[in-house]
C-alpha cells in the first residue's frame, strides 16, 4: 500500500513538470536582450520586458541605450494594454527620448469608450477617432506574434505613432534557418511591405519555438545595410502566468488623461 502515495507523488510531479514545460506564448512573461549594430558597428543594446499582467492589465517595456562616437540615444517606451482572447486593446503608450539632439516625449491615451485617441508628441497635440482594431508601436509587436501563432495570413495593422495614424503591412517570405552568435534557430522570415522596395527594405526572423520572438532584424537603405539587430539572450518565466479574464468581466480601467488634454 506504500507504493500508492509514492505513485501519486510521482504522477503529481510529472504533471507539474509538464505544465511548467508547456510551450510559451507571446504573452508569457519574458525578457529579451538584443545587440544593435549600424552596419558592422556596435551601437549598444535594447531590452524588452513583459511581466505578469496585474488586474488584467499588461505593461510591456522597451529600453535602449545606443551610442556612436559622440552621438547618444537613450529611449524608454511603455505600453499598457488589455487582452480579450487573442485580441489586444491599447490603453496608454509613452516614449521618452534623451541624447544628442532634441529630447522629446510622446504620450498616447486610447479612450475607447469616448471613441477617440489623444496624443501628444514633441509638445504637439493630436486627436484621432478610435475606429476598429488599433495599436501603439510597441504592443503591436505582441499582436503580430499572436496573429502569426494563430496562422493568420492578413498581417495589416493600424497604429498611432508620432502624432500620425499609419497602416503597416507585412508578408511572410518563407522559412529559414538563422544562425547568429546566441544560437541557431528555425525561423519564419517576414518582410515589411513597402511600395518602393529599392529605397527601403526591412526583414525580420521570428522563432516559432520561442513564441515567435524575433531573433534578428535587418534594415536596408538603397541596398546598403543600416541596422542589424540580433537576439543576445532571452528568458521565459517558468511559473504559470496569471489567468487573464475576458474584457467583459474585468472592471474597465480608467484611461489616464494626457497632460494638458481636455476630457472631451
PDB file of C-alpha atoms in Angstrom, residues 45-136:
ATOM      1  CA  UNK A  45      21.768  47.101 -26.530  1.00  0.00           C
ATOM      2  CA  UNK A  46      17.991  47.067 -26.359  1.00  0.00           C
ATOM      3  CA  UNK A  47      15.775  45.211 -23.905  1.00  0.00           C
ATOM      4  CA  UNK A  48      12.128  44.090 -23.912  1.00  0.00           C
ATOM      5  CA  UNK A  49      10.317  43.167 -20.700  1.00  0.00           C
ATOM      6  CA  UNK A  50       6.828  41.691 -20.315  1.00  0.00           C
ATOM      7  CA  UNK A  51       5.894  40.860 -16.696  1.00  0.00           C
ATOM      8  CA  UNK A  52       2.721  39.195 -15.466  1.00  0.00           C
ATOM      9  CA  UNK A  53      -0.500  41.083 -16.024  1.00  0.00           C
ATOM     10  CA  UNK A  54      -1.802  42.901 -12.958  1.00  0.00           C
ATOM     11  CA  UNK A  55      -5.587  43.097 -12.579  1.00  0.00           C
ATOM     12  CA  UNK A  56      -5.976  42.319 -16.265  1.00  0.00           C
ATOM     13  CA  UNK A  57      -3.531  44.995 -17.461  1.00  0.00           C
ATOM     14  CA  UNK A  58      -0.257  44.159 -19.204  1.00  0.00           C
ATOM     15  CA  UNK A  59       2.727  46.522 -19.139  1.00  0.00           C
ATOM     16  CA  UNK A  60       5.211  45.932 -21.944  1.00  0.00           C
ATOM     17  CA  UNK A  61       8.505  47.831 -21.719  1.00  0.00           C
ATOM     18  CA  UNK A  62      11.326  48.647 -24.122  1.00  0.00           C
ATOM     19  CA  UNK A  63      14.637  50.257 -23.104  1.00  0.00           C
ATOM     20  CA  UNK A  64      17.634  51.056 -25.307  1.00  0.00           C
ATOM     21  CA  UNK A  65      20.954  52.825 -24.849  1.00  0.00           C
ATOM     22  CA  UNK A  66      22.778  53.445 -28.127  1.00  0.00           C
ATOM     23  CA  UNK A  67      25.875  55.485 -28.942  1.00  0.00           C
ATOM     24  CA  UNK A  68      28.134  56.171 -31.924  1.00  0.00           C
ATOM     25  CA  UNK A  69      31.234  58.278 -31.267  1.00  0.00           C
ATOM     26  CA  UNK A  70      29.796  61.379 -29.530  1.00  0.00           C
ATOM     27  CA  UNK A  71      26.209  60.626 -30.514  1.00  0.00           C
ATOM     28  CA  UNK A  72      23.894  59.083 -27.924  1.00  0.00           C
ATOM     29  CA  UNK A  73      20.269  57.957 -27.985  1.00  0.00           C
ATOM     30  CA  UNK A  74      18.507  56.622 -24.894  1.00  0.00           C
ATOM     31  CA  UNK A  75      14.844  55.579 -25.113  1.00  0.00           C
ATOM     32  CA  UNK A  76      12.247  54.238 -22.707  1.00  0.00           C
ATOM     33  CA  UNK A  77       8.907  53.004 -24.067  1.00  0.00           C
ATOM     34  CA  UNK A  78       5.962  51.671 -22.102  1.00  0.00           C
ATOM     35  CA  UNK A  79       2.726  50.179 -23.422  1.00  0.00           C
ATOM     36  CA  UNK A  80      -0.275  49.331 -21.262  1.00  0.00           C
ATOM     37  CA  UNK A  81      -2.996  47.141 -22.744  1.00  0.00           C
ATOM     38  CA  UNK A  82      -5.638  44.510 -22.043  1.00  0.00           C
ATOM     39  CA  UNK A  83      -6.434  41.175 -23.657  1.00  0.00           C
ATOM     40  CA  UNK A  84      -9.694  39.685 -24.887  1.00  0.00           C
ATOM     41  CA  UNK A  85      -8.821  36.184 -26.076  1.00  0.00           C
ATOM     42  CA  UNK A  86      -6.351  36.748 -28.970  1.00  0.00           C
ATOM     43  CA  UNK A  87      -7.113  40.453 -29.445  1.00  0.00           C
ATOM     44  CA  UNK A  88      -5.153  43.135 -27.604  1.00  0.00           C
ATOM     45  CA  UNK A  89      -6.588  46.568 -26.823  1.00  0.00           C
ATOM     46  CA  UNK A  90      -4.280  49.506 -26.017  1.00  0.00           C
ATOM     47  CA  UNK A  91      -4.808  51.784 -23.032  1.00  0.00           C
ATOM     48  CA  UNK A  92      -1.776  54.049 -22.861  1.00  0.00           C
ATOM     49  CA  UNK A  93       1.597  54.445 -24.564  1.00  0.00           C
ATOM     50  CA  UNK A  94       4.554  56.619 -23.649  1.00  0.00           C
ATOM     51  CA  UNK A  95       8.035  57.249 -25.022  1.00  0.00           C
ATOM     52  CA  UNK A  96      10.924  59.216 -23.561  1.00  0.00           C
ATOM     53  CA  UNK A  97      13.961  60.052 -25.682  1.00  0.00           C
ATOM     54  CA  UNK A  98      17.220  61.616 -24.407  1.00  0.00           C
ATOM     55  CA  UNK A  99      20.609  62.112 -26.003  1.00  0.00           C
ATOM     56  CA  UNK A 100      22.383  64.261 -28.549  1.00  0.00           C
ATOM     57  CA  UNK A 101      19.847  66.407 -30.346  1.00  0.00           C
ATOM     58  CA  UNK A 102      16.381  67.424 -29.163  1.00  0.00           C
ATOM     59  CA  UNK A 103      14.944  65.420 -26.301  1.00  0.00           C
ATOM     60  CA  UNK A 104      11.237  64.631 -26.525  1.00  0.00           C
ATOM     61  CA  UNK A 105       8.360  62.730 -25.001  1.00  0.00           C
ATOM     62  CA  UNK A 106       5.375  61.055 -26.600  1.00  0.00           C
ATOM     63  CA  UNK A 107       2.091  60.142 -24.919  1.00  0.00           C
ATOM     64  CA  UNK A 108      -0.977  58.412 -26.283  1.00  0.00           C
ATOM     65  CA  UNK A 109      -4.230  57.692 -24.438  1.00  0.00           C
ATOM     66  CA  UNK A 110      -6.696  55.309 -26.084  1.00  0.00           C
ATOM     67  CA  UNK A 111     -10.140  56.368 -24.820  1.00  0.00           C
ATOM     68  CA  UNK A 112     -12.176  53.626 -26.473  1.00  0.00           C
ATOM     69  CA  UNK A 113     -15.389  54.434 -24.583  1.00  0.00           C
ATOM     70  CA  UNK A 114     -15.151  58.026 -25.795  1.00  0.00           C
ATOM     71  CA  UNK A 115     -14.315  56.896 -29.325  1.00  0.00           C
ATOM     72  CA  UNK A 116     -11.122  58.963 -29.500  1.00  0.00           C
ATOM     73  CA  UNK A 117      -7.347  58.683 -29.254  1.00  0.00           C
ATOM     74  CA  UNK A 118      -5.490  61.601 -27.649  1.00  0.00           C
ATOM     75  CA  UNK A 119      -1.819  62.073 -28.486  1.00  0.00           C
ATOM     76  CA  UNK A 120       0.977  64.428 -27.572  1.00  0.00           C
ATOM     77  CA  UNK A 121       4.292  64.295 -29.432  1.00  0.00           C
ATOM     78  CA  UNK A 122       7.061  66.902 -29.054  1.00  0.00           C
ATOM     79  CA  UNK A 123       4.543  69.250 -27.375  1.00  0.00           C
ATOM     80  CA  UNK A 124       2.137  68.967 -30.298  1.00  0.00           C
ATOM     81  CA  UNK A 125      -1.298  67.530 -29.594  1.00  0.00           C
ATOM     82  CA  UNK A 126      -3.388  65.288 -31.810  1.00  0.00           C
ATOM     83  CA  UNK A 127      -6.794  63.641 -31.736  1.00  0.00           C
ATOM     84  CA  UNK A 128      -7.961  60.707 -33.823  1.00  0.00           C
ATOM     85  CA  UNK A 129     -11.120  58.589 -33.942  1.00  0.00           C
ATOM     86  CA  UNK A 130     -10.887  55.233 -32.226  1.00  0.00           C
ATOM     87  CA  UNK A 131     -12.160  53.129 -35.109  1.00  0.00           C
ATOM     88  CA  UNK A 132     -11.656  49.360 -35.212  1.00  0.00           C
ATOM     89  CA  UNK A 133      -8.540  47.498 -34.151  1.00  0.00           C
ATOM     90  CA  UNK A 134      -5.723  49.949 -33.484  1.00  0.00           C
ATOM     91  CA  UNK A 135      -2.343  49.657 -31.769  1.00  0.00           C
ATOM     92  CA  UNK A 136       0.656  51.535 -30.469  1.00  0.00           C
TER      93      UNK A 136
END
